[in-house]
Structure formats: C-alpha cells, structure tokens
Amino acid sequence: MSAPSSWSAGRRPITIAILAMGGEGGGVLADWIVAVGEQAGYYSQNTSVAGVAQRTGATVYYVELYPRPDDQPAGVRTEPVLSLFPTPGEVDVVIASELMEAGRSVQRGFSTPDRTTLIASTNRVYSMDERLAVGDGRVDSNGLLEAAHAGSRRLIAADFMKLAEDARSVISAALFGALAGSGELPFERAAFEDAIRASGKGVDASLAAFAAGYDAAGRPAPVPLPEPAPAAPGSGPVPITIGRRRPVDPAEEAAAEEERRRDEIARSHPGHLVGPHLQPQAARVAGAFPVAARSMLLHGCVRTAVYQDPAYSDRYLARVARLAAVDPDAEGAAALTTEAARHVALWMTYQDTIHVAQQKIRRRRIEGVRTEAKAAPGQLVNVREYLHPQVEEITDTLPTRLGRWLAGSSLFAKVVGKVTRNGIVVNTTGIIGFTLLWIMARFRPLRPRSLRFGREQVAIDAWLDRAVAAAATDAELAREIVECQRVLKGYGATHHHGQESFGLLMDAVDGLSGRTDAAAELVRLRTAALADEDGTALRAALGPRVVVPARAG
Amino acid sequence: MAERSFAHEVLKLRAGEGTSFSGEGILAVTKALLQSGVAYVGGYQGAPISHLMDVLGDAHEILEELGVYFENSASEATAAAMLAASVSYPLRGAITFKSTVGTNVASDALANLSSGGVTGGALVIVGEDYGEGSSIMQERSHAFAMKSQMWLLDPRPNISAIVDAVEAGFELSEASSTPVMLQLRLRSCHLYGTFTAKDNKRPPMTVTDAIENPQRQLDRIVLPPASFLHEKEKIEDRWPAAVEFIKRRGLNEVLGADTADIGIIVQGGVYNTLNRAMELLGCSDAFGNTEVPVYVMNVTYPVVDEEILDFCAGKRAVLLVEEGQPDYIEQNLNAILRRAGSPVALHGKDLLPVAGEYTAAAVTRGLDAFLQKYLPDVVRSSPSLLMPEDDARSPFAPRVDAAVVRPRPPGLCTGCPERPIFSALKLAEKETGKQHHVSADIGCHLFAINEPFNLGATTMGYGLGSAGAAALNSKDADRRTIAVMGDGGFWHNGLTSGVGNAVFNQNDQLLLVVDNAYSAATGGQDVLSSQADSVLRSTKHPIEKAVRGVGVNWVKTVSNTYKIGALRDVFVKALTTKEAGPKVVVAQSECQLNRQRRVKPQRAKAIKEGKRVVKERFGVDADTCTGDHACIRVSGCPSLTIKANPDPMRTDPVATVLDSCVGCGVCGANAHAASLCPSFYRTDLVYNPTWRDRLLSRMRGGWIGLLTSGVERRAARYEVSL
C-alpha cells in the first residue's frame, strides 16, 4: 500500500474546539453541534474534560464531524477513528466564549492563521487577578483582539454575551447562531435551529439569541486600535495608563465619545456644562484656565458644589489655579492642570457619611438600580443598604470639638460598637430608611466645622505645596505627585492603609526631587502602593532607604 | 439529588437487540453492564465516573425489574469489598470509582479479593483522572493491577469497543478466576458515540438467590496456608488461563500486519491519538488503514508474551506508545524481548515524553522521530505542529503576549456557601491576630488555597484533612491548628481517621466540617447528612450527632454560613477556648449549584401561578465605590467583578455585580463583617405584589417623592443634564 495521505488530501473530519468557562454552557453547545452533525448523517464525536474544570475554570470541549462515505469503506475500522484532542494547527473552527479565552486558543495553537475560523465573543469576564488589584489590573483587551486577528484565518467577533442577554438567553445559543452564520459547517440554518428545538429547554429565548448570533456573524469583526499617538495636543483628558487600549468595551467607548462631545462644548460654551448657580465659576474657568483642562474643571466645579456649596467650588478653582500657573504646556494638552483638576476635586469631595447619604437618595440612583435589576415598569422594587458606620466615621462628621471629645470616649465607642458590630441594613425605599439618609444628608452645612474636614483641607494644601514646589523644576514630577491621590481610596481599614501609603509616597518625593528619573521613580512607587492592600509591595519598593514611619494622613 | 439528572437518558437503557444506542461513554457502560447480566453494582462517585453512579441511581426502576442490586458505597473500600459476593457465588458484580485515588482507598479489599480469586465475574471500572482537567495527583492505575495481579483492560476510545470490553471483562474474569479492571480515560468517559444494543439480561443468579443459599469455600479465604497457595495459583493457573482467553478471543488487535518491517505497540486507550498522528504524518487514514503494523493492547496487563514476540518477529524496530510513568509496559517488553533473544530495537520513552498526557501533538512528535529514523518514506506530510516555534507557520508561533492571557483556575461558584466560611475564617484570624496552619481536604473547599483566601497548606486525601494536622499538636504552642473537611470526606472516612483519631489522641485542633448537604465536588450526590428525603437512601443523619458520638465535647453547628459575623465569632471562640480535645465547627448551608437547580423552577412556577415571590440580587453603587476592590479580595465571587468607572473623573474600574448573582448575601455580609464600604445594596424584586405591598409602596412613593424633590432642586442649581 502506498496511498497518498488522505489527511493532507482533505479526507479529514471537521474539527471544532470550544473554549469556555465552566458553567457557561460549552457542553450544551458541543451537544447541539453533534446533534446537527448526526442529523446530517455525519459521524459525530464530542469529548470534554469536565470534572473540576466546570467550576468557573477554563475548559475545552472538542467536536469532530466526519462525513459518512457513500459506500462502506474497506478498512480495519467500520467507523472513522476520531481524535479526542484538538491538535494544534489542525482545528477548523474555534469558538471562544470570551476575549481572553480567544487569546488562550491562539496561545495554545488551536486557532491558527492558516486554517481556523475563530468565533470569539468580545466581552470580557475578568480573571481573578484582574479583579483583585487595588487599582486597575485589567489586561489590554486590544492586545487580545490583535491576537484574535493574527491567530485566525477568519475572525468572527462580536459581543455575543450581550446579544444573548438581550434575548434573555445564554451565550451558547448566540455562539451556536454565529457558527451557523459563519457558513463553515455544511448544514442549513434550519438544521441548527432544529437541534435547539429538540433540546426542549428555553427554546424561544435560545432561538432569539441564535438569530442574533447568526446575523452578527455576517458583520465585520471589530478592528484593533492603532498604537496611541504620543500626547495628542489638546485632546482632552489624558489616559492615565499609557499603552493600555481597550476598544471593545461598548460602555467605555460610549463614555469616551460623551467626554469628547463635552470637551467641545467646554471649549465653545463652558457655561452650558454647569447649572445656573455655577455660572460665575464657569466664567472663571473660561477666563483663567487652559482650554484643554476646561471640561475636567467644570466636572470638578459641579462636584464640589453639589458636595458642599459654590464657595467650595471657588476654593477648588483657587487650588487648581496654583498648578495651572506653573503648567508648562498650558497652551497644549495642559496635562498638569487637567490632572490637578481631576484629583483635587476627588480629594475635596472625600467620601464621608453625609456624602454617601446624599448619593444614596438621589433619584437617578434609584432609577439606575431598577434598570440594573431589570425591573419591569411599575414593578415593586425594594433597595436595602448594607452599612457599617465606624466610630471614627461618625466622630469625623461631627463638629470638631464634639467629634474629638466623642472620639476619645470609650463609652461612646462601646455603644456604637455594640449597635453596629454586625452592621445595619437600611431600607432606602422605606419611609424610615429614606428619612434617616435624608436627614444625614442634611448635615452638609455642618461639614466645614467637622473634625475630618479640617484635617483633609490641611492635607490637601500640603500635597499641593509639594506639587507646586516640584513644578518649578520638574513638571512631570509635579503631575505624578498630583496623581498620588489615587492611592487614597476605600473606607475604613482600606482607606487607612491608603493614607499610610500616601504618607510614604510623599516622604519619598522629598528624596526624589532633583533626580532626573524622579517622575518615573514615583510612578514605580505608586504602582507598588496600588499592588496590594497593606502596603507590603510599597515598602519593598521603597527598599531600606526609608525607615517606615507609619503615619496616618 | 445529583448535579445532572439522567432520567431522560435512562430510558435508553431499555433499548433492545439491534437498536442503535447513542450516548456518552458512561451511559454505554451502564447499558453494557445490564446486557452482561450483572447481579450487583456499587461504587463511589468522582470524576470522570460520577455520571455512571448517577445514571445507575436514576435507573433504579430498571435495575429492580432485572433483579440487580445497586448501592452508593460509603467509599471505594466499601465498593471493592462488595465484590466479595463474587468469591463463592457465580454472581457478576461491577464496581466503579475514580482512579487512582479510588484504587488507593480500595487497595486493601482489592488485594484480598485478588488473592482468593473469584467465581463470578468481578469488574472494577476505573475512571482514569489523568492529564488536562484532572484534579488529582498524576499516577497510573497500572501499578494496582500489577501489584494485586488483576487484569487491566484499556479499550480503544470507541463506544462499541468499550461496550465489548465490559462483556469480555466479565468473561475474562470468570475464565481466570481473577478480578478485572476496566480503565476508562477521562475523555473516553465523556465521549459521545453510537453502538448497536443487545437485550438486557436478568442475572442467572440474583443476590437474593445467593443469600438464600449461603456457601463458603475455606480455600478462598485469605489466611495461611490458603494465602500461600493463592500466590502459587495466581501464577500457575490464573495467569495462563487469562493469557489463553485473551488470545482466543483476540482482545488485542494487529493492524496492517506485514506492511513494513517496523511496528508500533500502543495502549488501546491511546490508539485514536496514535492513528491521528499517523494520519497527520501521512501513513494511515481515518479508517485505520495503516502502512505501519500496529499492535493495539486493549489488555495492558497481563502482557501476552507470545503476541509480543510474534509481532516483533522480523521487525527492525518497534515503538511503544505508553502513556504515563513509570514505564511499566516498556520494562515488561524489554524483559520479554531480551529473554527471547529478540534483536528488535525497542523505542518508547526515549522518543516520547517520559511523563504527561499523550496528546495528539506529543504522539505526533515522537512518532515522527521514530519513523524518520527507521522508515522515512512513509512520512508523506509534515503537520505544522512539527515546525520550530520561531517559524511563523508553527501553531505555537508567538501571536499573543503571554501577559494578557491569565490563568483561570476553577473556583467556588456564585453563591457558594463555602465562600462565607473562608471569609469568616480570615476575619477570625484578623481578630485573634494570629495566622494558623490550615490542613485542607479534598472537595470544593480546597479552592480556598487560591486567591483570594490563600488558606490551606496541605491536602493528604479525601477525608484526611483532620489527620493531616495530627502531628501539629503541641501543648507548648500559643495557637492551635485548623483542619478542614467536607461532608463528603467526613462520611467517607473522616469520622474515624480524623475525628475519632483527634479525640483519642487529645488533639487540640479546630476542625471545620463544611456541610453543604451533598458530596458536592463529585456532582452533588447525597450523603448520610443530606437534608433531602431520598426514596433510595436513609438521609438526615446530623454530623454533630456523629461527632458527639465519638467523643467530641466542643461542637458548634452553624446552620447559616452566610451570617459571616456569627460564623467569625464561632471561629474566634473555637480558636481561643481553653477546653481540651478537638473543637468541631459544622458549617451548614446547601450547595448553591444544587439549590439553584432545585429552587429556580419552583420560583418560576410560583411567579406563573401568581404567588408573591421576592427575587433578591446584590448591587454596588458606582458613585460610592472608590475602586479599591477590597470586597473582591474577601470574596472572589464570580458574579462580583469590575467594570469601567462610569464617573468621568475617576479612572480605576469600580466593583459591579453581574446578572448571574443569586442574592446569597455574601457581599452584604462581608461589607458588614469586614467593615468594608457602604456601596453594597440588595435589590428585592417583588413579583405579584399583594394589596398591602401596593398600598405601602404608594405611601412610600409619596413621602420619598416629597423629600427628594428638595434634594433634586438643589442639585439642579449646579448640575445640568446634557
């Protein structure tokens, strides 16, 4: 016998690998494909490694379909010998339920540019380590999209998760639709739909998701963004993490578009972006600040005014003005002013109980909750807050003297501790709960006399003093100092750790000024501060130079 | 209630002679058992054979009709000991479990069974959990077959071949008075295919018949002098009988004989992969028409010397494709060939990987090396996987930055009741200011060793969490150790190996028993302490009662693990109490995977019927969330994730709750117990509200509208909506 290779001559099964996470219905999808194949007379085999992998772990399902020959083949086997493993370089169709899994299929060599039609859902299901980061641990999805393009002969990509959710179904149905729509399998659309009908569960919703997936397969896949241009002048807020591109989150894309639109209005009609009582502030922004920073400044004015009053906005503008005055690129991107506008506002509107209460009772918030819960119009919805006020948070809100006295009282701490040890649940949609929060929000006029307010204003000015001082010689360093506000986040213990880290960073700044790599070094330290919760990474990054003075801001 | 219901598939088990039967490998095996006239079946669940047990459980009606006895054994040891029924009676019996962990547990009974030998066919179906997707240490069942001298069938991954192996296995067992192991690899168990069915067969003798006619054979009992005779008999009688049967029935196959002067020997289970590799290299086709002779060992133990010598005769070289290590078969073949003075060159793990799964890529590479050396002419094509990785045509050419593809290990499901247990344990450690040595066990709770909990130092086996901490018991230490055990492991052996041992040796440990009402990790099978009523089994036996029964005095059962604060307090007490002996905390809440399966249809039905139903889910306020993700670090729930910050001023992503949230309450409880942040809220969606609901809602709406209007009026002075 010296027959030429039947494999390379095309006598081979259609091979399909499905990369999904356990619980996403990858098994159901594989079963549907087998059902379609069987019904068309194909030898159909399906294997998986389920087991523990089903608990949210990455899982591979594999299907082979072999056309039934017209006459019984002469051979040692009466049925084709099908493989149980996807072979790298030999997979015809890869279906990935999520963008990182698409990247994994390329990494494992299942999806290859010479052969594979890659059907990938562009949504992200963030991995555990992306979610755990104190700051932003998300990977560059643009890189994943680039890999999906580079690692496939043909890419079919869309947010199949969204299509499925819109149809109140599951992603496997939408992906099955995309497989049918891809035309890669020699079966009619009706055969696919029959397989769904035969499974008998949630048929109508599945068929709707199938149809949406089918149509999406006919549309071009999203294209990766090009490398970002280095500092486009006057293009509004500068991205914080340079090099990270995330084009495929539609919510983010819409938000970016909205900001672009805002920026234009800010340049031409700044007054349109604030309410009637903030027109003087808008005029001041228009008159005395770099054009590129306007949108952010107007955001800041509104935020500070809602938080306290227009006078507080004036104080805000005065603070940012100190940095605007030393901004070396005021005519251009004005990055220093823009970032100062952002971070000064965020710090000045620190999260205290008064502010949290106000946020909870806003009308748009309750409406947002209803939308998120997919409540039908008019459907009854109750919203319950899980609150855990700490002694410190209460005393912080009180007038300085009373606050200080109560903070020192062990009896007060005991009483509060007893009441709140296991937390309290407040029904915001109830009369008592809402009224409680409403009253708390009404404490706003007392805030400027509170213990914490005084402390924060001193700290803000000290921080800005450092930034302004640095700006005289090193504007980059000044901007990085401004950005250190990012580590001040969270509540309770998390916030406390943030303050400690912030203190360490500011101490480090003093040793950095004058160095040519000062800004880069501060970025490195700040990244370390955001790497974990308790400052271990920061202390390691600081090295033995600093004898750790644990200080709370 | 098992994770998956086979009620629908079970109907297929009634298929009669000549019917085409389609289904998973596991279902086919069940059908094959019934066709073989099996009299009794037992086993212990575990991937990849859990479904076999679940199918049998769902098939109890058919089993009863046929007079087949079936039980869910307490452990693999129980299952193996069950085969004692085949020692003196001509009853065909089959047991099943996950290998190699199950074989480990069963080895005592298996050794005794093999020593005395069997009269009725005894089949041990082992699901080999090896390679990708495996959850256990990587070992081979082959060693167990060799050490107790049981025959090992490793059929090629094809549904018909597997079904045939079941029937042949019984016959081989009877022909050689030896128990037979049928090895099914992970992927074969979940393999979907078709075979032609036969009628089910009522066992010629049922267990009832046996009970009513008790018999015994003294020479089958393992006690000297019989045990010495057994060893002799194994070699002189049973082995030759087995070899004779294997040859006569042609269980092993030779394909493409005389096509070349080299050959390939392969384990049946790896045959499909080998053929694929040969197809890729251009020397076989989809129907197995090979151009290189292949000897398929569907029986991998015993190795039939004559067949090996026949196959190797006149060949220059032979490649053995043997998955896993040690290379038992390779050593065996070398001995056979050497003794016979054969000149053939034997290759194996010199060309193929010594360890690890024999994937299509691994076998193709090894086979290519072999053929290039001895018969390069048959290699007519070169698949891209053989290219160096720096070649752009290689499937492994770097096309994606490794940093953006993160590992995604399995973890606890959304709403898992075990998540709050570990959150509470972490909080208890924070409160006592001490970290502890944590001895982990097998089960979903072992996921706690990973982020975000990072709890657990060792795992020594199923039910051995407590025993794993036995040595770390010191009166001089300033803290005690913590051991974890699931309800599955507890009833498997943990009650005696762990709890009893700790009482007897006055161990000071804190033992946490995770009681989620099922053997959850293996697919949600019932255990003694399950809360559901079962037609087949006796349930609702509390773990606390058992623990007290063996002498533990300090036991606390917490019936709602989602109350993190309360659970934390119990842990603190258990870690600080002065009382001697083990401190046992039984943490109870139903496995959410099973609960949702049970509750979801009920809820949908109630809504449809117009009953008042409240559906809960959690949410995070993006406004108050500062993006520090502390909540994720104490929970790790799949439904609690991040999204882009909707606030244009902030850049870090905020926490968010996905639609998959089942409203278990862990987020809220953590926000409380860990004093996290005020961002969490629970949404209660009310379906079919009562008149009282509606009235209350109207009153609330009026009052809230009144108060908010002022708030919104003030905000409107500063804000604009574009």
Tab-separated table of N, CA and C in Angstrom, chain B residues 509-587:
chain	number	residue	atom	x	y	z
B	509	GLN	N	-6.901	20.524	67.844
B	509	GLN	CA	-7.216	21.244	66.606
B	509	GLN	C	-8.636	21.787	66.540
B	510	LEU	N	-8.788	22.811	65.700
B	510	LEU	CA	-10.126	23.258	65.300
B	510	LEU	C	-10.437	22.539	63.991
B	511	LEU	N	-11.481	21.737	64.004
B	511	LEU	CA	-11.869	21.036	62.780
B	511	LEU	C	-13.128	21.689	62.221
B	512	LEU	N	-12.998	22.201	61.013
B	512	LEU	CA	-14.144	22.796	60.332
B	512	LEU	C	-14.732	21.750	59.394
B	513	VAL	N	-15.972	21.381	59.609
B	513	VAL	CA	-16.631	20.450	58.684
B	513	VAL	C	-17.603	21.251	57.826
B	514	VAL	N	-17.340	21.276	56.531
B	514	VAL	CA	-18.180	22.003	55.597
B	514	VAL	C	-19.333	21.089	55.185
B	515	ASP	N	-20.512	21.420	55.642
B	515	ASP	CA	-21.674	20.545	55.444
B	515	ASP	C	-22.630	21.219	54.465
B	516	ASN	N	-22.451	20.928	53.181
B	516	ASN	CA	-23.310	21.582	52.188
B	516	ASN	C	-24.392	20.649	51.665
B	517	ALA	N	-24.633	19.577	52.390
B	517	ALA	CA	-25.756	18.670	52.135
B	517	ALA	C	-25.555	17.705	50.971
B	518	TYR	N	-24.396	17.760	50.344
B	518	TYR	CA	-24.125	16.827	49.240
B	518	TYR	C	-22.643	16.512	49.219
B	519	SER	N	-22.302	15.466	48.513
B	519	SER	CA	-20.916	15.305	48.110
B	519	SER	C	-20.791	16.184	46.863
B	520	ALA	N	-20.544	17.472	47.112
B	520	ALA	CA	-20.768	18.483	46.072
B	520	ALA	C	-19.742	18.429	44.942
B	521	ALA	N	-18.478	18.262	45.298
B	521	ALA	CA	-17.435	18.356	44.265
B	521	ALA	C	-17.533	17.221	43.253
B	522	THR	N	-18.124	16.097	43.648
B	522	THR	CA	-18.214	14.975	42.723
B	522	THR	C	-19.500	15.021	41.911
B	523	GLY	N	-20.315	16.055	42.133
B	523	GLY	CA	-21.513	16.183	41.320
B	523	GLY	C	-22.809	16.203	42.113
B	524	GLY	N	-22.711	16.473	43.411
B	524	GLY	CA	-23.927	16.679	44.191
B	524	GLY	C	-24.676	15.421	44.578
B	525	GLN	N	-23.949	14.357	44.881
B	525	GLN	CA	-24.639	13.140	45.316
B	525	GLN	C	-25.013	13.259	46.805
B	526	ASP	N	-26.043	12.535	47.189
B	526	ASP	CA	-26.468	12.549	48.584
B	526	ASP	C	-25.452	11.838	49.468
B	527	VAL	N	-25.368	12.300	50.716
B	527	VAL	CA	-24.572	11.610	51.729
B	527	VAL	C	-25.474	11.398	52.941
B	528	LEU	N	-24.941	10.766	53.968
B	528	LEU	CA	-25.752	10.463	55.156
B	528	LEU	C	-26.430	11.694	55.751
B	529	SER	N	-25.727	12.829	55.718
B	529	SER	CA	-26.269	14.023	56.364
B	529	SER	C	-27.076	14.897	55.418
B	530	SER	N	-27.334	14.438	54.193
B	530	SER	CA	-28.123	15.232	53.258
B	530	SER	C	-29.481	15.545	53.839
B	531	GLN	N	-30.003	16.713	53.465
B	531	GLN	CA	-31.267	17.166	54.064
B	531	GLN	C	-32.483	16.692	53.276
B	532	ALA	N	-32.249	16.279	52.033
B	532	ALA	CA	-33.392	15.904	51.199
B	532	ALA	C	-33.878	14.506	51.552
B	533	ASP	N	-35.179	14.303	51.392
B	533	ASP	CA	-35.715	12.952	51.539
B	533	ASP	C	-35.302	12.165	50.313
B	534	SER	N	-34.898	10.920	50.523
B	534	SER	CA	-34.499	10.101	49.396
B	534	SER	C	-35.285	8.802	49.438
B	535	VAL	N	-35.780	8.428	48.270
B	535	VAL	CA	-36.547	7.182	48.193
B	535	VAL	C	-35.619	5.994	48.442
B	536	LEU	N	-34.397	6.139	47.938
B	536	LEU	CA	-33.483	5.004	47.926
B	536	LEU	C	-32.616	4.911	49.168
B	537	ARG	N	-32.330	6.049	49.789
B	537	ARG	CA	-31.319	6.066	50.844
B	537	ARG	C	-31.857	6.677	52.121
B	538	SER	N	-31.192	6.374	53.224
B	538	SER	CA	-31.552	6.971	54.505
B	538	SER	C	-30.686	8.202	54.725
B	539	THR	N	-31.328	9.384	54.844
B	539	THR	CA	-30.574	10.639	54.967
B	539	THR	C	-30.892	11.318	56.301
B	540	LYS	N	-30.476	12.575	56.414
B	540	LYS	CA	-30.758	13.429	57.581
B	540	LYS	C	-30.116	12.927	58.874
B	541	HIS	N	-28.925	12.379	58.772
B	541	HIS	CA	-28.201	11.993	59.983
B	541	HIS	C	-27.188	13.092	60.286
B	542	PRO	N	-27.425	13.891	61.331
B	542	PRO	CA	-26.593	15.076	61.546
B	542	PRO	C	-25.137	14.738	61.857
B	543	ILE	N	-24.268	15.526	61.305
B	543	ILE	CA	-22.835	15.355	61.538
B	543	ILE	C	-22.510	15.605	63.015
B	544	GLU	N	-23.185	16.603	63.592
B	544	GLU	CA	-22.904	16.916	65.005
B	544	GLU	C	-23.141	15.697	65.899
B	545	LYS	N	-24.207	14.960	65.602
B	545	LYS	CA	-24.542	13.784	66.408
B	545	LYS	C	-23.432	12.734	66.291
B	546	ALA	N	-22.949	12.556	65.070
B	546	ALA	CA	-21.882	11.576	64.846
B	546	ALA	C	-20.615	11.987	65.586
B	547	VAL	N	-20.318	13.270	65.519
B	547	VAL	CA	-19.105	13.787	66.145
B	547	VAL	C	-19.170	13.619	67.655
B	548	ARG	N	-20.334	13.949	68.208
B	548	ARG	CA	-20.507	13.769	69.657
B	548	ARG	C	-20.424	12.292	70.011
B	549	GLY	N	-20.928	11.471	69.098
B	549	GLY	CA	-20.931	10.031	69.331
B	549	GLY	C	-19.544	9.439	69.489
B	550	VAL	N	-18.553	10.036	68.837
B	550	VAL	CA	-17.203	9.504	69.005
B	550	VAL	C	-16.424	10.263	70.073
B	551	GLY	N	-17.111	11.145	70.789
B	551	GLY	CA	-16.478	11.705	71.978
B	551	GLY	C	-16.018	13.140	71.910
B	552	VAL	N	-16.475	13.906	70.910
B	552	VAL	CA	-16.112	15.326	70.895
B	552	VAL	C	-17.091	16.079	71.786
B	553	ASN	N	-16.575	16.926	72.666
B	553	ASN	CA	-17.453	17.691	73.554
B	553	ASN	C	-17.755	19.079	73.016
B	554	TRP	N	-16.751	19.688	72.371
B	554	TRP	CA	-16.939	21.062	71.884
B	554	TRP	C	-17.359	21.006	70.412
B	555	VAL	N	-18.655	21.081	70.164
B	555	VAL	CA	-19.169	21.082	68.792
B	555	VAL	C	-20.159	22.222	68.630
B	556	LYS	N	-19.998	22.992	67.562
B	556	LYS	CA	-20.996	24.026	67.269
B	556	LYS	C	-21.441	23.836	65.825
B	557	THR	N	-22.748	23.753	65.641
B	557	THR	CA	-23.273	23.708	64.284
B	557	THR	C	-23.826	25.086	63.941
B	558	VAL	N	-23.325	25.658	62.850
B	558	VAL	CA	-23.828	26.948	62.388
B	558	VAL	C	-24.683	26.642	61.163
B	559	SER	N	-25.983	26.959	61.272
B	559	SER	CA	-26.882	26.472	60.222
B	559	SER	C	-27.016	27.443	59.062
B	560	ASN	N	-26.354	28.598	59.133
B	560	ASN	CA	-26.415	29.532	58.011
B	560	ASN	C	-25.043	30.167	57.838
B	561	THR	N	-24.296	29.654	56.891
B	561	THR	CA	-22.910	30.124	56.735
B	561	THR	C	-22.854	31.550	56.210
B	562	TYR	N	-23.972	32.034	55.645
B	562	TYR	CA	-23.963	33.384	55.083
B	562	TYR	C	-23.935	34.454	56.166
B	563	LYS	N	-24.186	34.051	57.431
B	563	LYS	CA	-24.064	35.011	58.533
B	563	LYS	C	-22.598	35.052	58.941
B	564	ILE	N	-21.832	35.803	58.193
B	564	ILE	CA	-20.385	35.797	58.357
B	564	ILE	C	-19.965	36.255	59.744
B	565	GLY	N	-20.639	37.272	60.254
B	565	GLY	CA	-20.278	37.785	61.570
B	565	GLY	C	-20.433	36.710	62.634
B	566	ALA	N	-21.546	36.014	62.605
B	566	ALA	CA	-21.808	34.974	63.603
B	566	ALA	C	-20.785	33.840	63.471
B	567	LEU	N	-20.498	33.471	62.233
B	567	LEU	CA	-19.553	32.382	61.996
B	567	LEU	C	-18.155	32.782	62.476
B	568	ARG	N	-17.790	34.042	62.195
B	568	ARG	CA	-16.495	34.547	62.652
B	568	ARG	C	-16.397	34.422	64.176
B	569	ASP	N	-17.483	34.781	64.871
B	569	ASP	CA	-17.462	34.716	66.334
B	569	ASP	C	-17.278	33.279	66.815
B	570	VAL	N	-17.929	32.337	66.117
B	570	VAL	CA	-17.779	30.929	66.497
B	570	VAL	C	-16.329	30.480	66.307
B	571	PHE	N	-15.738	30.894	65.204
B	571	PHE	CA	-14.333	30.534	64.954
B	571	PHE	C	-13.424	31.126	66.033
B	572	VAL	N	-13.687	32.375	66.367
B	572	VAL	CA	-12.845	33.013	67.390
B	572	VAL	C	-12.942	32.217	68.685
B	573	LYS	N	-14.165	31.829	69.031
B	573	LYS	CA	-14.352	31.035	70.264
B	573	LYS	C	-13.592	29.720	70.161
B	574	ALA	N	-13.743	29.061	69.028
B	574	ALA	CA	-13.095	27.744	68.861
B	574	ALA	C	-11.581	27.864	68.893
B	575	LEU	N	-11.080	29.005	68.455
B	575	LEU	CA	-9.621	29.182	68.422
B	575	LEU	C	-9.070	29.605	69.772
B	576	THR	N	-9.951	30.092	70.646
B	576	THR	CA	-9.441	30.635	71.904
B	576	THR	C	-9.908	29.874	73.146
B	577	THR	N	-10.894	28.985	72.998
B	577	THR	CA	-11.415	28.305	74.183
B	577	THR	C	-10.312	27.467	74.846
B	578	LYS	N	-10.443	27.328	76.154
B	578	LYS	CA	-9.426	26.581	76.903
B	578	LYS	C	-9.727	25.082	76.894
B	579	GLU	N	-10.924	24.729	76.428
B	579	GLU	CA	-11.340	23.332	76.500
B	579	GLU	C	-10.396	22.415	75.701
B	580	ALA	N	-10.118	21.243	76.278
B	580	ALA	CA	-9.183	20.312	75.639
B	580	ALA	C	-9.875	19.499	74.551
B	581	GLY	N	-9.083	18.858	73.715
B	581	GLY	CA	-9.629	17.997	72.663
B	581	GLY	C	-10.026	18.787	71.440
B	582	PRO	N	-10.444	18.089	70.385
B	582	PRO	CA	-10.780	18.786	69.150
B	582	PRO	C	-12.006	19.675	69.309
B	583	LYS	N	-11.959	20.829	68.624
B	583	LYS	CA	-13.087	21.747	68.598
B	583	LYS	C	-13.686	21.653	67.203
B	584	VAL	N	-14.920	21.189	67.122
B	584	VAL	CA	-15.502	20.945	65.799
B	584	VAL	C	-16.574	21.989	65.476
B	585	VAL	N	-16.430	22.647	64.328
B	585	VAL	CA	-17.452	23.574	63.851
B	585	VAL	C	-18.070	22.972	62.594
B	586	VAL	N	-19.359	22.708	62.652
B	586	VAL	CA	-20.055	22.203	61.472
B	586	VAL	C	-20.748	23.390	60.807
B	587	ALA	N	-20.274	23.767	59.634
B	587	ALA	CA	-20.813	24.941	58.943
B	587	ALA	C	-21.758	24.469	57.839
